[in-house]
Short mmCIF file of C-alpha atoms and ligand atoms in Angstrom, two decimals:
data_model
loop_
_atom_site.label_atom_id
_atom_site.label_comp_id
_atom_site.label_asym_id
_atom_site.label_seq_id
_atom_site.Cartn_x
_atom_site.Cartn_y
_atom_site.Cartn_z
CA MET A 1 11.42 18.89 -7.39
CA LYS A 2 12.64 17.16 -10.38
CA ILE A 3 10.04 17.56 -13.13
CA ALA A 4 10.22 16.12 -16.80
CA ILE A 5 8.45 17.77 -19.79
CA LEU A 6 8.02 15.23 -22.44
CA GLY A 7 8.00 17.36 -25.51
CA THR A 8 9.69 20.43 -27.04
CA GLY A 9 6.78 22.19 -28.56
CA ALA A 10 5.56 25.29 -27.66
CA GLY A 11 3.38 24.33 -24.79
CA GLY A 12 6.31 22.29 -23.38
CA ARG A 13 8.43 25.40 -23.52
CA CYS A 14 6.05 27.41 -21.52
CA HIS A 15 5.94 24.82 -18.59
CA ALA A 16 9.72 24.33 -18.72
CA ALA A 17 10.41 28.13 -18.39
CA LYS A 18 8.12 28.87 -15.61
CA LEU A 19 9.23 25.70 -13.51
CA LEU A 20 12.72 27.14 -14.07
CA GLU A 21 11.58 30.23 -12.78
CA LEU A 22 9.85 28.52 -9.69
CA GLY A 23 13.01 26.79 -8.83
CA HIS A 24 12.36 23.26 -9.99
CA GLU A 25 14.98 20.92 -11.77
CA VAL A 26 13.53 20.68 -15.30
CA ILE A 27 14.23 17.61 -17.32
CA VAL A 28 13.17 18.16 -20.96
CA GLY A 29 12.79 14.90 -23.18
CA THR A 30 12.64 14.46 -26.74
CA ARG A 31 12.99 11.79 -29.42
CA ASP A 32 16.51 12.45 -30.15
CA PRO A 33 18.50 15.27 -28.30
CA ASP A 34 21.11 15.57 -31.01
CA ALA A 35 18.42 15.78 -33.87
CA THR A 36 16.51 18.28 -31.82
CA LEU A 37 19.46 20.69 -31.16
CA ALA A 38 20.87 20.52 -34.59
CA ARG A 39 17.51 21.91 -35.80
CA THR A 40 18.03 25.45 -37.31
CA ALA A 41 14.45 26.14 -38.66
CA PRO A 42 11.12 26.89 -37.16
CA ASP A 43 8.76 24.06 -36.97
CA HIS A 44 5.63 23.75 -39.26
CA MET A 45 3.72 26.00 -36.51
CA GLY A 46 6.46 28.96 -36.79
CA THR A 47 7.85 27.59 -33.50
CA PRO A 48 11.59 28.70 -33.20
CA PRO A 49 13.98 25.92 -33.26
CA TYR A 50 14.64 24.33 -29.63
CA ARG A 51 18.32 25.47 -29.76
CA ASP A 52 17.48 29.11 -29.49
CA TRP A 53 15.00 28.62 -26.67
CA LEU A 54 17.63 26.46 -24.72
CA ALA A 55 20.14 29.09 -25.29
CA ALA A 56 17.81 31.38 -23.61
CA HIS A 57 17.05 28.72 -20.55
CA PRO A 58 20.23 27.31 -19.76
CA GLY A 59 19.33 25.63 -16.93
CA ALA A 60 17.05 22.88 -18.55
CA THR A 61 18.60 19.51 -19.32
CA VAL A 62 17.46 17.75 -22.68
CA CYS A 63 17.59 14.04 -23.10
CA THR A 64 15.53 11.31 -24.57
CA PHE A 65 11.94 10.92 -23.44
CA ALA A 66 12.95 7.42 -21.41
CA ASP A 67 15.95 9.14 -19.53
CA ALA A 68 13.84 12.39 -18.83
CA ALA A 69 10.85 10.41 -17.53
CA ALA A 70 13.52 7.99 -15.56
CA ALA A 71 14.78 11.08 -13.99
CA ALA A 72 11.80 12.64 -12.67
CA ASP A 73 9.62 12.73 -9.74
CA LEU A 74 6.84 14.30 -11.72
CA VAL A 75 6.21 14.16 -15.49
CA ILE A 76 4.12 16.21 -17.87
CA ASN A 77 2.99 14.85 -21.28
CA GLY A 78 3.58 17.47 -23.93
CA ILE A 79 3.91 15.16 -26.82
CA SER A 80 1.79 15.71 -30.01
CA GLY A 81 -1.48 13.82 -29.54
CA ASP A 82 -1.18 11.80 -32.39
CA HIS A 83 1.94 10.22 -31.09
CA ALA A 84 1.81 10.42 -27.18
CA LEU A 85 -0.05 7.12 -26.75
CA ASN A 86 2.93 5.38 -28.96
CA ALA A 87 5.48 7.16 -27.41
CA LEU A 88 4.54 7.01 -23.76
CA THR A 89 4.05 2.92 -24.36
CA ALA A 90 7.40 2.95 -25.24
CA ILE A 91 8.76 4.29 -21.94
CA LYS A 92 6.38 2.66 -19.85
CA ASP A 93 9.01 1.07 -17.43
CA GLN A 94 10.31 4.27 -16.69
CA LEU A 95 7.02 6.02 -16.25
CA ALA A 96 6.06 3.44 -13.68
CA GLY A 97 4.83 4.40 -10.09
CA LYS A 98 4.99 8.04 -11.55
CA THR A 99 2.40 10.76 -11.80
CA LEU A 100 1.76 11.68 -15.53
CA ILE A 101 -0.18 15.20 -16.06
CA ASP A 102 -1.31 14.80 -19.79
CA TYR A 103 -2.53 18.19 -21.65
CA ALA A 104 -2.12 16.46 -25.24
CA VAL A 105 -5.24 16.66 -27.44
CA PRO A 106 -5.90 13.72 -29.92
CA TYR A 107 -5.86 15.64 -33.12
CA VAL A 108 -5.75 13.92 -36.22
CA TYR A 109 -4.64 16.44 -38.67
CA GLN A 110 -4.66 14.85 -41.98
CA HIS A 111 -7.98 13.59 -42.46
CA ASP A 112 -10.67 13.23 -45.03
CA SER A 113 -14.13 14.84 -43.69
CA ALA A 114 -17.01 15.33 -45.73
CA HIS A 115 -17.83 18.49 -43.84
CA LYS A 116 -14.51 20.24 -43.01
CA TRP A 117 -14.09 23.48 -40.40
CA PRO A 118 -12.13 26.03 -42.25
CA THR A 119 -9.60 27.85 -40.04
CA PRO A 120 -6.90 30.62 -40.70
CA TRP A 121 -4.37 27.68 -40.67
CA GLY A 122 -5.91 24.97 -42.56
CA PHE A 123 -8.62 22.89 -41.61
CA MET A 124 -9.77 21.99 -37.87
CA PRO A 125 -8.16 18.81 -36.94
CA LEU A 126 -10.53 15.69 -36.01
CA LEU A 127 -10.35 14.23 -32.48
CA ASP A 128 -9.97 10.77 -32.20
CA PRO A 129 -10.68 8.96 -29.76
CA VAL A 130 -13.54 10.70 -28.84
CA ASP A 131 -16.70 10.31 -27.21
CA SER A 132 -16.54 6.87 -26.25
CA ASP A 133 -13.20 7.07 -24.87
CA SER A 134 -9.99 9.50 -24.72
CA LEU A 135 -6.53 9.71 -25.13
CA ALA A 136 -5.89 10.05 -21.39
CA GLU A 137 -7.66 6.70 -20.60
CA GLN A 138 -5.95 5.19 -23.73
CA ILE A 139 -2.73 6.28 -21.67
CA GLN A 140 -3.75 4.89 -18.59
CA ARG A 141 -4.84 1.52 -20.14
CA ALA A 142 -1.45 1.24 -21.48
CA LEU A 143 0.48 2.44 -18.51
CA PRO A 144 -1.31 0.53 -15.46
CA GLU A 145 1.25 1.47 -13.15
CA THR A 146 1.42 5.20 -13.90
CA ARG A 147 -1.15 7.59 -12.39
CA VAL A 148 -2.70 9.66 -15.33
CA VAL A 149 -4.11 12.98 -14.53
CA LYS A 150 -5.84 14.97 -17.28
CA SER A 151 -5.30 18.53 -16.85
CA PHE A 152 -4.05 21.88 -18.46
CA VAL A 153 -5.65 20.73 -21.73
CA THR A 154 -8.51 23.46 -21.64
CA GLN A 155 -5.97 26.61 -22.07
CA GLU A 156 -3.12 27.56 -23.99
CA GLN A 157 -0.33 26.73 -21.99
CA GLU A 158 0.95 30.36 -21.89
CA THR A 159 -2.20 30.70 -19.73
CA VAL A 160 -1.66 27.52 -17.79
CA VAL A 161 1.67 28.83 -16.59
CA ASP A 162 0.71 32.39 -15.98
CA PRO A 163 -3.38 32.42 -15.09
CA LYS A 164 -3.27 35.99 -13.95
CA SER A 165 -2.57 37.00 -17.80
CA ILE A 166 -6.31 36.57 -18.34
CA GLY A 167 -8.91 38.44 -16.21
CA GLY A 168 -6.63 38.84 -13.47
CA GLY A 169 -6.58 35.17 -12.73
CA ASP A 170 -10.28 34.33 -11.91
CA HIS A 171 -11.06 31.69 -14.05
CA THR A 172 -11.11 27.90 -13.85
CA MET A 173 -8.74 25.15 -14.37
CA PHE A 174 -10.01 21.08 -14.20
CA VAL A 175 -8.50 17.82 -13.36
CA SER A 176 -9.62 14.54 -13.95
CA GLY A 177 -8.03 11.10 -12.70
CA ASP A 178 -8.47 7.76 -10.76
CA ASP A 179 -5.64 8.61 -8.17
CA GLU A 180 -6.71 11.19 -5.79
CA ALA A 181 -2.74 11.64 -4.76
CA ALA A 182 -2.06 12.21 -8.16
CA LYS A 183 -4.35 14.67 -8.50
CA GLY A 184 -3.51 16.38 -5.67
CA ARG A 185 -0.01 16.73 -6.91
CA ALA A 186 -1.42 18.34 -10.22
CA ALA A 187 -3.46 20.84 -7.98
CA GLN A 188 -0.61 21.72 -5.94
CA LEU A 189 1.49 22.49 -9.48
CA LEU A 190 -1.29 24.42 -10.81
CA ARG A 191 -1.47 26.56 -7.45
CA GLU A 192 2.28 27.29 -7.83
CA TYR A 193 1.46 28.53 -11.27
CA GLY A 194 -1.22 30.86 -9.36
CA TRP A 195 -4.50 28.87 -10.02
CA THR A 196 -6.90 29.38 -7.35
CA ASP A 197 -10.08 28.07 -8.89
CA ILE A 198 -9.49 24.35 -9.29
CA VAL A 199 -12.34 21.72 -10.13
CA ASP A 200 -11.90 18.16 -9.64
CA LEU A 201 -14.09 16.57 -12.17
CA GLY A 202 -13.71 12.99 -10.77
CA PRO A 203 -12.40 9.88 -12.38
CA LEU A 204 -10.29 10.00 -15.66
CA VAL A 205 -13.18 8.92 -17.72
CA THR A 206 -14.30 12.67 -17.42
CA ALA A 207 -11.20 13.36 -19.48
CA ARG A 208 -13.43 12.55 -22.52
CA GLY A 209 -15.03 16.27 -21.86
CA LEU A 210 -11.89 18.01 -21.35
CA GLU A 211 -10.46 16.78 -24.57
CA MET A 212 -13.72 17.42 -26.77
CA TYR A 213 -13.87 21.00 -25.11
CA ALA A 214 -10.54 21.64 -27.25
CA HIS A 215 -13.25 22.27 -30.37
CA PHE A 216 -15.42 24.92 -28.46
CA HIS A 217 -12.06 26.47 -27.29
CA SER A 218 -10.54 27.13 -30.64
CA ALA A 219 -14.08 28.30 -31.75
CA VAL A 220 -14.14 30.71 -29.21
CA GLY A 221 -10.53 31.51 -29.41
CA LEU A 222 -11.03 32.15 -33.14
CA ALA A 223 -14.18 34.33 -32.58
CA LEU A 224 -12.35 36.59 -30.04
CA GLY A 225 -8.95 36.48 -31.85
CA ARG A 226 -7.59 36.50 -28.16
CA ARG A 227 -6.62 34.08 -25.36
CA PHE A 228 -9.68 33.88 -22.84
CA GLY A 229 -10.47 32.12 -19.74
CA VAL A 230 -13.46 30.09 -18.41
CA LYS A 231 -14.85 30.59 -14.83
CA ILE A 232 -17.20 28.02 -13.36
CA VAL A 233 -19.87 30.00 -11.50
N1 NAP B 301 0.41 24.54 -27.11
C1 NAP B 301 -0.44 24.56 -26.21
O1 NAP B 301 -0.92 25.67 -25.73
C2 NAP B 301 -1.52 23.44 -26.20
C3 NAP B 301 -2.54 23.57 -25.43
C4 NAP B 301 -3.47 22.70 -25.25
C5 NAP B 301 -3.21 21.50 -25.58
N2 NAP B 301 -2.33 21.07 -26.42
C6 NAP B 301 -1.74 19.86 -27.10
O2 NAP B 301 -0.95 19.60 -26.35
C7 NAP B 301 0.04 18.39 -27.21
C8 NAP B 301 1.46 19.20 -27.26
O3 NAP B 301 1.44 20.38 -27.70
P1 NAP B 301 2.53 21.53 -27.92
O4 NAP B 301 2.08 22.55 -28.63
O5 NAP B 301 3.41 21.39 -26.75
O6 NAP B 301 3.82 20.71 -28.80
P2 NAP B 301 3.64 19.77 -29.87
O7 NAP B 301 4.47 20.87 -30.78
O8 NAP B 301 2.23 19.70 -30.52
O9 NAP B 301 4.50 18.52 -30.31
C9 NAP B 301 5.78 18.42 -29.62
C10 NAP B 301 6.38 17.09 -29.47
O10 NAP B 301 5.83 16.12 -29.95
C11 NAP B 301 7.03 15.24 -30.44
N3 NAP B 301 6.57 14.45 -31.51
C12 NAP B 301 6.30 14.57 -32.70
N4 NAP B 301 5.91 13.95 -33.65
C13 NAP B 301 6.39 12.67 -32.80
C14 NAP B 301 6.58 11.20 -33.18
N5 NAP B 301 6.48 10.77 -34.42
N6 NAP B 301 6.84 10.55 -32.08
C15 NAP B 301 7.03 10.92 -30.82
N7 NAP B 301 7.14 12.15 -30.62
C16 NAP B 301 6.81 13.39 -31.44
C17 NAP B 301 7.90 15.95 -30.66
O11 NAP B 301 9.15 15.14 -30.22
P3 NAP B 301 10.59 16.22 -30.97
O12 NAP B 301 10.71 16.73 -29.37
O13 NAP B 301 11.51 14.93 -30.64
O14 NAP B 301 10.45 17.27 -31.74
C18 NAP B 301 7.52 17.36 -29.62
O15 NAP B 301 8.48 16.97 -28.20
C19 NAP B 301 -0.61 18.68 -28.62
O16 NAP B 301 -1.51 17.35 -28.47
C20 NAP B 301 -1.64 20.24 -28.53
O17 NAP B 301 -2.81 19.86 -29.27
C21 NAP B 301 -1.40 22.40 -26.72
#
């Protein structure tokens, strides 16, 4: 299948590498391919330049967000959460009629909170939207002809593409969305990744819970100092 990964970050790289390994055609979207491939320094999170990743994964094609979405049968959103809505709205036509699996967290990194949460890398970002809306719902409202599924977001993407790396793979992944067929495609991809326990949370409004879970996941991950899974029993 032709699968587009919109995003060149650490998470997008996990999906691109695994999908190539699984024999899919992988098209990676970025804002400006020339600029992305010209970078020679790690980003602010220490992620190495994309050209180094691409040299080790020559099967992937890199193009603009619009061209990647237009070329694909299935699209994964790995654009940073604070920019995803604008970037996806700009390629609304290319995404029309397609399933879009969104794993972005709507983090606000620069914020002025009265009660900050210190972390080893600075302060925990805030979530916006939160509670009464979600990024996934915002994307769905902006792209009514696209079938948005929220998934992958409750895990590091390293774990999403390799569930057996945690607890032998006996843990749970979630999908939420308004379109049953689109959720089925997301579940099919998850099974290809190795997931066996996939819980359908129902309509896309439940993505609010998945996005808000990000803070709990961070709290547990920081306490344990390692990746972990959640199992619904
Ligand atoms: N990494 C994980 O394990 C993980 C797990 C769960 C959830 N998430 C969430 O998933 C999202 C993606 O995470 P990630 O680690 O894969 O990548 P990321 O580093 O958060 O984002 C990288 C992508 O965002 C794009 N971007 C940055 N600023 C932009 C702007 N102003 N306009 C348009 N695009 C912009 C970059 O475009 P260029 O390619 O042009 O540089 C790049 O493709 C985030 O919201 C993150 O919180 C990540």
